[in-house]
Short mmCIF file of C-alpha atoms and ligand atoms in Angstrom, two decimals:
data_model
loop_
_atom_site.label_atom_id
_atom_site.label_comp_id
_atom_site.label_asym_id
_atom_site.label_seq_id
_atom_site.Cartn_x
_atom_site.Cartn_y
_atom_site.Cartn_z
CA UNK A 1 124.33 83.96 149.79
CA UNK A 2 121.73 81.07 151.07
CA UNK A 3 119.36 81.81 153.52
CA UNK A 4 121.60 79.59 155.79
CA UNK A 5 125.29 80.39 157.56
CA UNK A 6 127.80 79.21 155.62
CA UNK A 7 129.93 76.05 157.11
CA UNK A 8 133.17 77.06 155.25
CA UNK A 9 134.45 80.63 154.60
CA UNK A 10 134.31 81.89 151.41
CA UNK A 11 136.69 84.94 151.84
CA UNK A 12 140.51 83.46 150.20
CA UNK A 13 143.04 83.70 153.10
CA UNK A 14 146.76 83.18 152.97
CA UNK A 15 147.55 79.66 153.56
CA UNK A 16 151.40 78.48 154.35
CA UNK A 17 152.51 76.89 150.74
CA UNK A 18 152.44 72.69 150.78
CA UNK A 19 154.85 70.96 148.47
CA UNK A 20 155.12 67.08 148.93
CA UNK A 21 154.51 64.06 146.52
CA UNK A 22 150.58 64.16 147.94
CA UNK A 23 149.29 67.28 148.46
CA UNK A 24 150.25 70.49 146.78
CA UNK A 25 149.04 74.16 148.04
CA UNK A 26 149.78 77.22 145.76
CA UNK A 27 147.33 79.50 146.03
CA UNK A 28 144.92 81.75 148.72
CA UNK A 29 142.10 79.32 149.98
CA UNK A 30 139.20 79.02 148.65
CA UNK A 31 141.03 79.84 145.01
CA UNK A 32 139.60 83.53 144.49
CA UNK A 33 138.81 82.62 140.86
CA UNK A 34 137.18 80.06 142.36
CA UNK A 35 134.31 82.11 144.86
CA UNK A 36 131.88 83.24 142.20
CA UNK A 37 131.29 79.73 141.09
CA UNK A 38 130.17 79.34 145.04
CA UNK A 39 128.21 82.33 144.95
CA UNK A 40 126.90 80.95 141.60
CA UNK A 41 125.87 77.85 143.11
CA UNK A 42 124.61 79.06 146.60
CA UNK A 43 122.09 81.75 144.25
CA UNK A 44 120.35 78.80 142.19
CA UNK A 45 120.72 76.06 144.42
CA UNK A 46 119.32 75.20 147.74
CA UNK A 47 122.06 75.90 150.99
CA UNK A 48 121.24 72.02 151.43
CA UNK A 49 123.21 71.15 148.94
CA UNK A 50 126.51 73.35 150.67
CA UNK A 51 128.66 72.67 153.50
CA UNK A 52 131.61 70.97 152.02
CA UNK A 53 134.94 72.30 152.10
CA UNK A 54 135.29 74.82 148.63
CA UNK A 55 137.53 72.93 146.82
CA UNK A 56 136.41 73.33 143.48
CA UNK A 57 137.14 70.24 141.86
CA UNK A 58 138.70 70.28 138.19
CA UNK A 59 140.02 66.10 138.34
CA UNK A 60 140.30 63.41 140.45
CA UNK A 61 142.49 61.02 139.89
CA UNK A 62 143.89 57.59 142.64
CA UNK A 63 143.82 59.32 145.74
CA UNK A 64 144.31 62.88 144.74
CA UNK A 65 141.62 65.52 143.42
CA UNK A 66 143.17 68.41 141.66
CA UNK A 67 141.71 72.22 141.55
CA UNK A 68 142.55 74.09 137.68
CA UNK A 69 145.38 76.12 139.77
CA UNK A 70 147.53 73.95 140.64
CA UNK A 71 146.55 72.85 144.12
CA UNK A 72 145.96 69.42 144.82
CA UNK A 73 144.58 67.58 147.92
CA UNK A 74 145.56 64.10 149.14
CA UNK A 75 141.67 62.37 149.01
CA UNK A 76 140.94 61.01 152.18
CA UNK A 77 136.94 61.45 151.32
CA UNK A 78 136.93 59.41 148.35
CA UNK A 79 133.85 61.30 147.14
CA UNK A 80 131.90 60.06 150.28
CA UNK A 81 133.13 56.26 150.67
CA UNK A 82 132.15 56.08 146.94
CA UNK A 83 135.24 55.60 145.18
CA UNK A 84 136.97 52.43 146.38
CA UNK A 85 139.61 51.68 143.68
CA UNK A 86 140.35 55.39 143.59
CA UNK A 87 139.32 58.37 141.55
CA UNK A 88 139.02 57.57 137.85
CA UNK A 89 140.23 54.57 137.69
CA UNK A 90 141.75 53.39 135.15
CA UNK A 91 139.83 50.37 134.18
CA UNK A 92 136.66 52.50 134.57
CA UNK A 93 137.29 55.10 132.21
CA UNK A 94 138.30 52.21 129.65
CA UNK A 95 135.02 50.15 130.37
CA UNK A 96 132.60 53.75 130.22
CA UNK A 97 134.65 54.25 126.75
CA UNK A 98 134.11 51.21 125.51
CA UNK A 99 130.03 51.49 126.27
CA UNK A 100 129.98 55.15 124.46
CA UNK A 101 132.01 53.87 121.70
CA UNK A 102 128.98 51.38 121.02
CA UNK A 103 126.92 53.15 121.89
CA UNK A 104 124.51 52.34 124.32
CA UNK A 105 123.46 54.98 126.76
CA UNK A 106 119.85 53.80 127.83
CA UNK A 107 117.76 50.11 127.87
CA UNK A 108 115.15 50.73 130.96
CA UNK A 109 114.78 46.95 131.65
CA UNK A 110 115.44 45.58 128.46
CA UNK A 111 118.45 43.31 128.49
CA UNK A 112 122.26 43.87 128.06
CA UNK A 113 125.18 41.77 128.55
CA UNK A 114 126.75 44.03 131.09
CA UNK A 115 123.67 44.11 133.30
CA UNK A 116 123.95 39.87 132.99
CA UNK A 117 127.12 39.99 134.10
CA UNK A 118 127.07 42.49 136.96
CA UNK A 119 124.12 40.11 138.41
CA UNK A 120 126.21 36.60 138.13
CA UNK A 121 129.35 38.95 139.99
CA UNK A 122 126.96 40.10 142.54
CA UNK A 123 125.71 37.13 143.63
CA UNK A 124 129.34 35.57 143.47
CA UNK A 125 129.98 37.54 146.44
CA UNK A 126 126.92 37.03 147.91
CA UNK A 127 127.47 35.40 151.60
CA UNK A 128 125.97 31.56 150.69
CA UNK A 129 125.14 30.21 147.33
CA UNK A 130 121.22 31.14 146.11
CA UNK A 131 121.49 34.72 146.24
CA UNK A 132 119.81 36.92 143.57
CA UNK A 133 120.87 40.72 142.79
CA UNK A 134 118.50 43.79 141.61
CA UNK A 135 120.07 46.72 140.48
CA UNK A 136 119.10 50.37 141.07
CA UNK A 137 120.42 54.01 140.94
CA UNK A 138 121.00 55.12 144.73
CA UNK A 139 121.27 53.79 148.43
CA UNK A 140 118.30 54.90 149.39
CA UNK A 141 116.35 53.10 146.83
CA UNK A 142 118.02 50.18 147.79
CA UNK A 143 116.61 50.92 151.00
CA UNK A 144 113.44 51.52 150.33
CA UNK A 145 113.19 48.30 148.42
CA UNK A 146 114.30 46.09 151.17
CA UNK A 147 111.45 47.66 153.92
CA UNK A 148 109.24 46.90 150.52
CA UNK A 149 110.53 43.37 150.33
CA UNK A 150 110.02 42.95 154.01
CA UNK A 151 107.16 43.95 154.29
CA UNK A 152 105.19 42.05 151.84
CA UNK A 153 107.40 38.88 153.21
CA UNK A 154 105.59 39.96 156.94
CA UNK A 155 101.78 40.06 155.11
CA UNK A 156 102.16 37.35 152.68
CA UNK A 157 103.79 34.68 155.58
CA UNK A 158 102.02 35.74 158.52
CA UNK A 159 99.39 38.38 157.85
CA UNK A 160 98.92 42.28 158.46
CA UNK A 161 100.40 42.41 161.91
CA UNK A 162 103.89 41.39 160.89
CA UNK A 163 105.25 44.58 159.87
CA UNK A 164 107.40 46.59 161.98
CA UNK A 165 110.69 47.27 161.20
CA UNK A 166 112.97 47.43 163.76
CA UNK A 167 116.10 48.88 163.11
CA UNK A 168 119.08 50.94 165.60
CA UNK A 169 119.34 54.83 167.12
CA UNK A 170 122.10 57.19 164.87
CA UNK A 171 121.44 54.54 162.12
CA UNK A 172 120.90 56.38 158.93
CA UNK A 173 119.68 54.50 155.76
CA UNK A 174 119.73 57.47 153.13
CA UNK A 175 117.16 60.57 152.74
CA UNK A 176 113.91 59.26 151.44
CA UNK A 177 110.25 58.69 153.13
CA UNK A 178 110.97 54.45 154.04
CA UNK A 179 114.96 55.13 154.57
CA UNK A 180 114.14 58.33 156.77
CA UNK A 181 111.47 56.05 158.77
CA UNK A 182 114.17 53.35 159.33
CA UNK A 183 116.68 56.67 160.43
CA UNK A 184 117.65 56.81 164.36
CA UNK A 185 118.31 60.62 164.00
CA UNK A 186 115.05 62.56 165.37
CA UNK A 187 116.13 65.55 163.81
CA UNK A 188 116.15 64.07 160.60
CA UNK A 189 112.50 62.54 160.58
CA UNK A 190 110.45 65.74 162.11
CA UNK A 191 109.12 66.30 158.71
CA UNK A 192 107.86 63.10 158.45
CA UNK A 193 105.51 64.00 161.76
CA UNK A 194 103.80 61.71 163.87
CA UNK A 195 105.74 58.43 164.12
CA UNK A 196 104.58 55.41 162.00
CA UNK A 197 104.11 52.10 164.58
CA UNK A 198 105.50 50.44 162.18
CA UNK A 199 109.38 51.59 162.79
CA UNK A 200 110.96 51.34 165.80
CA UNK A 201 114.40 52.03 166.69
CA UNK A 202 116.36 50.70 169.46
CA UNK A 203 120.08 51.39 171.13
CA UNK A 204 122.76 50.54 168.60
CA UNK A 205 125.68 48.93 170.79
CA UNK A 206 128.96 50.71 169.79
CA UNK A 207 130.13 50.74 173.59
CA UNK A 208 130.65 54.71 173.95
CA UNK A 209 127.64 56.87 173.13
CA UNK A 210 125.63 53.47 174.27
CA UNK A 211 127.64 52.06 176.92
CA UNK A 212 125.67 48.97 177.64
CA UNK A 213 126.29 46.46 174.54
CA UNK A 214 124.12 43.60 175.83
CA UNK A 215 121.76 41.69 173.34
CA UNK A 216 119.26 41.44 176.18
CA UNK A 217 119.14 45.74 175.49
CA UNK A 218 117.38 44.76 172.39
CA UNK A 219 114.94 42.49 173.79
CA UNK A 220 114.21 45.45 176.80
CA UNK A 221 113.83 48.15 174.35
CA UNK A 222 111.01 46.20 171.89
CA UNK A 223 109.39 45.02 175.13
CA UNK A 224 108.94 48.53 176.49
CA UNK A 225 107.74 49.73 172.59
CA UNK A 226 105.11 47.43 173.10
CA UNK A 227 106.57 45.31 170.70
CA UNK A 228 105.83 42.05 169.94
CA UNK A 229 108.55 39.61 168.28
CA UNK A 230 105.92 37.61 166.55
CA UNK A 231 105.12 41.39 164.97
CA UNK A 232 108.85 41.96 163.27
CA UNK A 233 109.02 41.33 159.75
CA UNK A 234 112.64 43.00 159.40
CA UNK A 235 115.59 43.98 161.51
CA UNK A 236 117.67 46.66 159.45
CA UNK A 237 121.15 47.61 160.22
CA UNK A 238 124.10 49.27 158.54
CA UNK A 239 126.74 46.86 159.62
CA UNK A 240 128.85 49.63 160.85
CA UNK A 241 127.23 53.43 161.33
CA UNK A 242 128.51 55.97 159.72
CA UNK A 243 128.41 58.18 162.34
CA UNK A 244 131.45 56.22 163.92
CA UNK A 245 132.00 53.92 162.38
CA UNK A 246 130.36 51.97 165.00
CA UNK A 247 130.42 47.99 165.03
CA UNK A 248 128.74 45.88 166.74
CA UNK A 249 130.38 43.58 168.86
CA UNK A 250 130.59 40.01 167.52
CA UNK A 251 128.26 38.22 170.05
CA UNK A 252 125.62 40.69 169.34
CA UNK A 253 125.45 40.46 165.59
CA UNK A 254 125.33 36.64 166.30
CA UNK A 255 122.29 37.18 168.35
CA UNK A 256 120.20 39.27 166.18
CA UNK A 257 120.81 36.77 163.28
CA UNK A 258 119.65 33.85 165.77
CA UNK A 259 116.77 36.16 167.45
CA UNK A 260 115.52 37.16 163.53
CA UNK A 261 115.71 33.18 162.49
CA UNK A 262 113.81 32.48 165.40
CA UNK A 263 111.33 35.15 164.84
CA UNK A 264 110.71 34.64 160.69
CA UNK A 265 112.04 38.40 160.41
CA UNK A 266 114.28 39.42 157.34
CA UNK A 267 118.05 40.40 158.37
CA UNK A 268 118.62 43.27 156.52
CA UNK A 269 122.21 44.91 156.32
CA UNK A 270 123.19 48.47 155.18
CA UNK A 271 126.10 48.20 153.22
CA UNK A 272 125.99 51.24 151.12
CA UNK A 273 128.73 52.67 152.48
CA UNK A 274 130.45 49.90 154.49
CA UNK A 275 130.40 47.58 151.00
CA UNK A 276 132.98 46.80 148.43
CA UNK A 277 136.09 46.45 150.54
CA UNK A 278 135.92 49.28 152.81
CA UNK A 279 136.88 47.49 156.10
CA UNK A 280 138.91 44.87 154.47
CA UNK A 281 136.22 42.17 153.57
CA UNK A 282 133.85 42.42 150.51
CA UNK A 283 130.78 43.13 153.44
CA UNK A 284 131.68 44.64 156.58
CA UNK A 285 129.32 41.90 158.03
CA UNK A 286 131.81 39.28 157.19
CA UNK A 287 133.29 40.21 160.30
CA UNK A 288 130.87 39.12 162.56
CA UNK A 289 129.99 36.18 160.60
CA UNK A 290 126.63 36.37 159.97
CA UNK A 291 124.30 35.46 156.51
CA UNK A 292 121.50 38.65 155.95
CA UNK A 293 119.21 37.94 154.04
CA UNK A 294 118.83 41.11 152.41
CA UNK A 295 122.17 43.49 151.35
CA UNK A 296 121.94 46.98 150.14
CA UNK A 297 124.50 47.53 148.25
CA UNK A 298 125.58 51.28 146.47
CA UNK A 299 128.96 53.82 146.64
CA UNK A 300 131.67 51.51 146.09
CA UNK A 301 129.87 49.20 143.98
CA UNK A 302 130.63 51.32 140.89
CA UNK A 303 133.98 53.51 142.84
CA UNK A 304 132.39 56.00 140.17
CA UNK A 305 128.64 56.05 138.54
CA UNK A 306 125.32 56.21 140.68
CA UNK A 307 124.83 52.54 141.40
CA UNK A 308 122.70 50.62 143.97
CA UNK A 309 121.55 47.16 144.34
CA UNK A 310 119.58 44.35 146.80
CA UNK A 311 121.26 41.42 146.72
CA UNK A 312 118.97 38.61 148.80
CA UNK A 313 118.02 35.04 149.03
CA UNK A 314 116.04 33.73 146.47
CA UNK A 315 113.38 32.87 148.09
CA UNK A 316 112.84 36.73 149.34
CA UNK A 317 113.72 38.57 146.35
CA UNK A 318 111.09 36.35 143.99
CA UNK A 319 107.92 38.11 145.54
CA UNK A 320 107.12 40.05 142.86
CA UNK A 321 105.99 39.04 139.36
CA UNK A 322 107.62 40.22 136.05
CA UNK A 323 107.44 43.89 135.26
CA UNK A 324 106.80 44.77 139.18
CA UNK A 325 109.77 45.55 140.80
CA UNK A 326 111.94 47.65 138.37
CA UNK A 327 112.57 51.28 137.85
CA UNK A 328 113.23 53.23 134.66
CA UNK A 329 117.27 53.79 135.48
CA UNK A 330 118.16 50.05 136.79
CA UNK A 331 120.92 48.77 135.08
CA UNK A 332 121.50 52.08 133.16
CA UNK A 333 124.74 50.87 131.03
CA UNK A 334 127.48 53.10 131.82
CA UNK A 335 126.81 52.63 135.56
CA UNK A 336 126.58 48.75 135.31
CA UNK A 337 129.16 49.11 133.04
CA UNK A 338 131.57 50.93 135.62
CA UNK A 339 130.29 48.79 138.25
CA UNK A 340 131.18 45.25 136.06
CA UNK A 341 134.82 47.10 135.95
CA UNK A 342 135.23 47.68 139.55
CA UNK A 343 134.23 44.40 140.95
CA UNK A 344 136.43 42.69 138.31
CA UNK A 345 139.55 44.91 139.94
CA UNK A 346 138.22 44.84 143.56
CA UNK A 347 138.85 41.24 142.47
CA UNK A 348 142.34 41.49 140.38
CA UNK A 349 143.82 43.89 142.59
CA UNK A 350 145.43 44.14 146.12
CA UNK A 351 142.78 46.57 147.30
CA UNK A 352 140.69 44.41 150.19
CA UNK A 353 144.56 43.17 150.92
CA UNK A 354 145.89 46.52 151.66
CA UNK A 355 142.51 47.90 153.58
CA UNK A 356 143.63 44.66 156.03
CA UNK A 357 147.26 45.73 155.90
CA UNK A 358 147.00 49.41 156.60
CA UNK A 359 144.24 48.76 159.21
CA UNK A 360 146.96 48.90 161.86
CA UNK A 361 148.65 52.22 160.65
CA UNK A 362 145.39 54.07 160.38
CA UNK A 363 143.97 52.85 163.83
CA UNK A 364 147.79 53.18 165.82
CA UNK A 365 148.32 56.62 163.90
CA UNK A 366 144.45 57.82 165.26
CA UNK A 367 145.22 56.25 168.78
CA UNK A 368 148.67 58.43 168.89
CA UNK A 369 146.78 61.15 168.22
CA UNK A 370 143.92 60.73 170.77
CA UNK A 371 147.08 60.25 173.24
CA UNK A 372 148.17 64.33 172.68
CA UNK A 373 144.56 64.83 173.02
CA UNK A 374 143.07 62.92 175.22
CA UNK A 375 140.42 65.79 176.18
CA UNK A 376 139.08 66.51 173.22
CA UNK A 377 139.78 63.02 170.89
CA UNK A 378 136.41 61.68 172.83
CA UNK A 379 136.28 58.14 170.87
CA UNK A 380 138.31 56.49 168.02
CA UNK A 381 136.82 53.86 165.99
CA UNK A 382 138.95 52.16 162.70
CA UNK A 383 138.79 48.86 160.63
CA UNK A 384 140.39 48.39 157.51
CA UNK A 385 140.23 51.39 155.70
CA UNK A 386 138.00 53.68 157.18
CA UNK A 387 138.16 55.86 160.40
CA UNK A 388 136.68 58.59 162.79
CA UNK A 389 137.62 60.87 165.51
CA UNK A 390 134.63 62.10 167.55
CA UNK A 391 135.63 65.31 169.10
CA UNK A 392 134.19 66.33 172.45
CA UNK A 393 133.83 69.76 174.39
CA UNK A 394 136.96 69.18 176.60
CA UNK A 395 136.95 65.97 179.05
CA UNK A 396 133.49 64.76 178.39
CA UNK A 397 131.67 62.93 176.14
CA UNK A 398 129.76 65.76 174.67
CA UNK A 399 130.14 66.43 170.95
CA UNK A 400 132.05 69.78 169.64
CA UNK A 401 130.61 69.88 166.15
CA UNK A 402 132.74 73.31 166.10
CA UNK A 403 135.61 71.89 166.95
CA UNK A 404 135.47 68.99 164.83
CA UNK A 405 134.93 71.65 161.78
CA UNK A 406 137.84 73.91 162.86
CA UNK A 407 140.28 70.94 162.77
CA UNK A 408 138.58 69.32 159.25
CA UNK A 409 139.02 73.20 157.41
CA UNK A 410 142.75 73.30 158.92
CA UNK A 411 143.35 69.78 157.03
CA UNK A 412 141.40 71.81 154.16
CA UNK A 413 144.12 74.33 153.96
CA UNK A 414 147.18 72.13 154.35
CA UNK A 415 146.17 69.83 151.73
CA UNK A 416 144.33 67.09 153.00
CA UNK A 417 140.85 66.51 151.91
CA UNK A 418 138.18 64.93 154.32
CA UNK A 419 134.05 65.64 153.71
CA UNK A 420 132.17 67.97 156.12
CA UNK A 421 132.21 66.17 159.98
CA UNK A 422 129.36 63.63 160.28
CA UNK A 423 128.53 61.82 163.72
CA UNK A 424 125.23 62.49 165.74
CA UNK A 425 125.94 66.15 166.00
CA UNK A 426 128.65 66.72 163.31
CA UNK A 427 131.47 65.99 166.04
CA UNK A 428 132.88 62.90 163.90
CA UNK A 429 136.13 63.41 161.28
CA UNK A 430 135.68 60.38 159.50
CA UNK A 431 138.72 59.10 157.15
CA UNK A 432 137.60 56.94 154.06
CA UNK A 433 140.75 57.18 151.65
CA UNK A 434 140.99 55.21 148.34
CA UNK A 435 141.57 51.44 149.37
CA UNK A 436 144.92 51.30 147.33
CA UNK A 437 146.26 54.59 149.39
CA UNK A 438 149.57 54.06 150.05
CA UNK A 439 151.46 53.58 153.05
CA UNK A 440 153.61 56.79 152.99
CA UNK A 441 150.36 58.72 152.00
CA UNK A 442 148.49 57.11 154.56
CA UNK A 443 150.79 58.10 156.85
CA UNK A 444 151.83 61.52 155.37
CA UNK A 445 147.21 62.25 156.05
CA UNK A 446 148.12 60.94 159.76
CA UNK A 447 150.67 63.63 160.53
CA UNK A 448 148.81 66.07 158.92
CA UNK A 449 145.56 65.49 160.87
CA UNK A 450 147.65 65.38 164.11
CA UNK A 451 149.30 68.76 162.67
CA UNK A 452 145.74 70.52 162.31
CA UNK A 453 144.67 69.03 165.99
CA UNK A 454 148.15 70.45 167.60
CA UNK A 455 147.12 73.37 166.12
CA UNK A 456 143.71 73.58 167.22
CA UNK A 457 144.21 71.58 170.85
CA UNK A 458 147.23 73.15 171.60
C1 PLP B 20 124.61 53.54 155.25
C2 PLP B 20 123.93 54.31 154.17
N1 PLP B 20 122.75 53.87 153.67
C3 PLP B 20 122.11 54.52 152.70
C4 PLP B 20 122.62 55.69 152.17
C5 PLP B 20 121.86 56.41 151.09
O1 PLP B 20 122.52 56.30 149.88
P1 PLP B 20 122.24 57.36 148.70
O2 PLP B 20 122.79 58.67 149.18
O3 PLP B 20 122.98 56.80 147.54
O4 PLP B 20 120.78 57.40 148.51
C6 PLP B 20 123.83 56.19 152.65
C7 PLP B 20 124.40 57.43 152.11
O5 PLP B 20 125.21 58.09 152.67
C8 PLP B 20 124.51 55.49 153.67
O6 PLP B 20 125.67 55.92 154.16
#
């Protein structure tokens, strides 16, 4: 065992047996073939990388992912918002066959079609015409490029002094030094150790943890930072946070674009995981909108292979000269590959269609449960196609990280797969199923949720 308490029980209990055309349960939970490739994996790797429910996966395919013994959970994690069009799709596996069949497995930043192709697709969806698109390997790079990009569009406009970043409390921008900075989770940063003036984070409005939702808030909080507007070179948000999914309400998001316009500062939008269709649009900032001028794109831009990308204005994104802003993995082929695939169905395909059409079933299904538990469902939040339930300690606002793990292992057992709880404290069951789930297995995940709360709520 890691040095850490395990999240999930390893010892296999008796579990009631689940037969229906979405989730199958046959066996003791976790599989006891299964536990000594745990144990395997908790002796050479880091407890860090444990905590998810042990499902050992064999396959995933649509919105299922199947164990070798016969179990099978309906996916309502899709990896972790990664996999848009579904597991394996299809049209995936066929364009990663096609590459190997070549084959081309490596170019650096020598050119290939593919890579020409993804570009031109990216900046078709781009919000206004004039958009360029670099590609990388992960979120957080894509981070960490646009503080980079902001930054040297602060010294190279106005000088030295314009470079803070200001960007929102709970936000989280992925794991590395620049994306950790730009994090509004203390506990996450205390590594990093004394703060850097040049990141500050202010209230994010999502109207329950942070009641007040005025845009004069974010004016009040830079003012008592000691910050100066004329300072800002970049505003980053994810344009919802995960740890709701929190929005922010329309007038606001208007206001920050007119207050960054005003101010010369880059609008930068997170939407690694809110990307790609998730809440119905190709950007989740589409609803409120607005035009960033820098997008971080990664998960369901591929549905499959480790993808990222910045997609920005022109005029932002043409800082550097040739050779200095690359890395050895961008465009690696299979992942631009996949990526090329995806966008083409996210195109074809009813998949932003049905996020929009299932949006009321997922948010009235949530809201009926929140009714029969109106103590301990503290806050539900839903567009399109993805979800959360924050659970409280009973009657307050308080999170219940314990809770909110007993009631995501009982979906665990009964067939329904979810990732660990996220939210500020680990109090958040957050739904992100494939965006072509069906209705009847959208609502089958529903009942079952509301099954494992009963249970647990009483
Ligand atoms: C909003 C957001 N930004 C950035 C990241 C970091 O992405 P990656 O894990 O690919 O580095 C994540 C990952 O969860 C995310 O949710």
């Amino acid at each position: 065992m890691g040095s850490w308490p395990r999240k999930y029980s390893l010892a296999p209990r008796e579990v009631p047996h689940v037969e229906t055309a979405h989730r199958r349960i046959v066996t003791k939970l976790p599989v006891p073939e299964s536990v000594p490739v745990f144990e395997r994996l908790e002796r050479f790797e880091p407890s860090s990388m444990q905590g998810q429910p042990p499902v050992l996966i064999d396959r995933a395919e649509g919105w299922h992912v199947h164990d070798r013994w016969g179990n099978m959970w309906l996916d309502w994690s899709s990896g972790v918002l990664i996999s848009n069009i579904g597991n394996s799709n299809p049209v995936i596996m066929d364009a990663l066959r096609e590459m190997l069949a070549r084959p081309l497995l490596s170019t650096y930043v020598f050119a290939h079609e593919k890579r020409a192709e993804l570009a031109e697709l990216l900046v078709g969806i781009a919000p206004a015409p004039g958009y360029k698109a670099f590609v990388l390997s992960t979120g957080s790079e894509a981070m960490e490029n646009c503080i980079k990009l902001a930054r040297t569009w602060g010294l190279e406009r106005h000088g030295p002094h314009k470079r803070v970043i200001v960007s929102f409390h709970n936000g989280f921008h992925g794991r590395t030094l620049g994306a950790q900075l730009a994090g509004g989770n203390p506990g996450q940063k205390k590594w990093i150790g004394p703060g850097d003036a040049g990141f500050v984070q202010v209230p994010f409005p999502d109207g329950y943890k942070n009641p007040d939702t005025r845009f004069e808030l974010f004016l009040e909080s830079l003012q008592q930072q000691g910050v100066k507007p004329a300072d800002v070179c970049a505003v980053m948000a994810e344009s919802f946070q995960g740890v709701g999914p929190d929005f922010f309400p329309l007038a606001y998001a208007r206001s920050l674009e007119t207050w960054c316009r005003q101010n010369d500062a880059l609008l930068v939008m997170d939407e690694v995981q809110a990307g790609f269709g998730r809440t119905g649009t190709w950007f989740a900032f589409e609803h409120y909108g607005i035009a960033p001028d820098l997008i971080a794109c990664g998960k369901g831009i591929s549905s499959s292979l480790p993808l990222a990308a910045v997609l920005g204005r022109a005029e932002v994104m043409e800082q550097y000269p040739p050779g200095s802003m690359t890395s050895t993995h961008s465009g690696s082929p299979l992942p631009v590959a996949a990526a090329v695939a995806n966008i083409r169905e996210l195109k074809r395909g009813r998949y932003l269609e049905n996020a929009r059409a299932l949006d009321t079933a997922l948010r009235e299904g949530l809201l009926d449960i929140q009714r029969r538990h109106p103590r301990r469902a503290g806050c539900v939040q839903s567009r399109g196609l993805v979800a959360g339930i924050q659970i409280v300690q009973p009657g307050t606002r308080s999170p219940d990280p314990a809770a909110a793990l007993a009631v995501n292992e009982a979906c665990f057992y009964k067939g329904l797969l979810m990732f660990a709880p996220v939210g500020v404290a680990g109090e958040c069951i957050k739904i992100a199923p494939a965006l072509d789930i069906s209705r009847d297995a959208l609502e089958e995940g529903i009942r079952t949720l509301g099954e494992a709360m009963d249970e647990s709520f009483g």
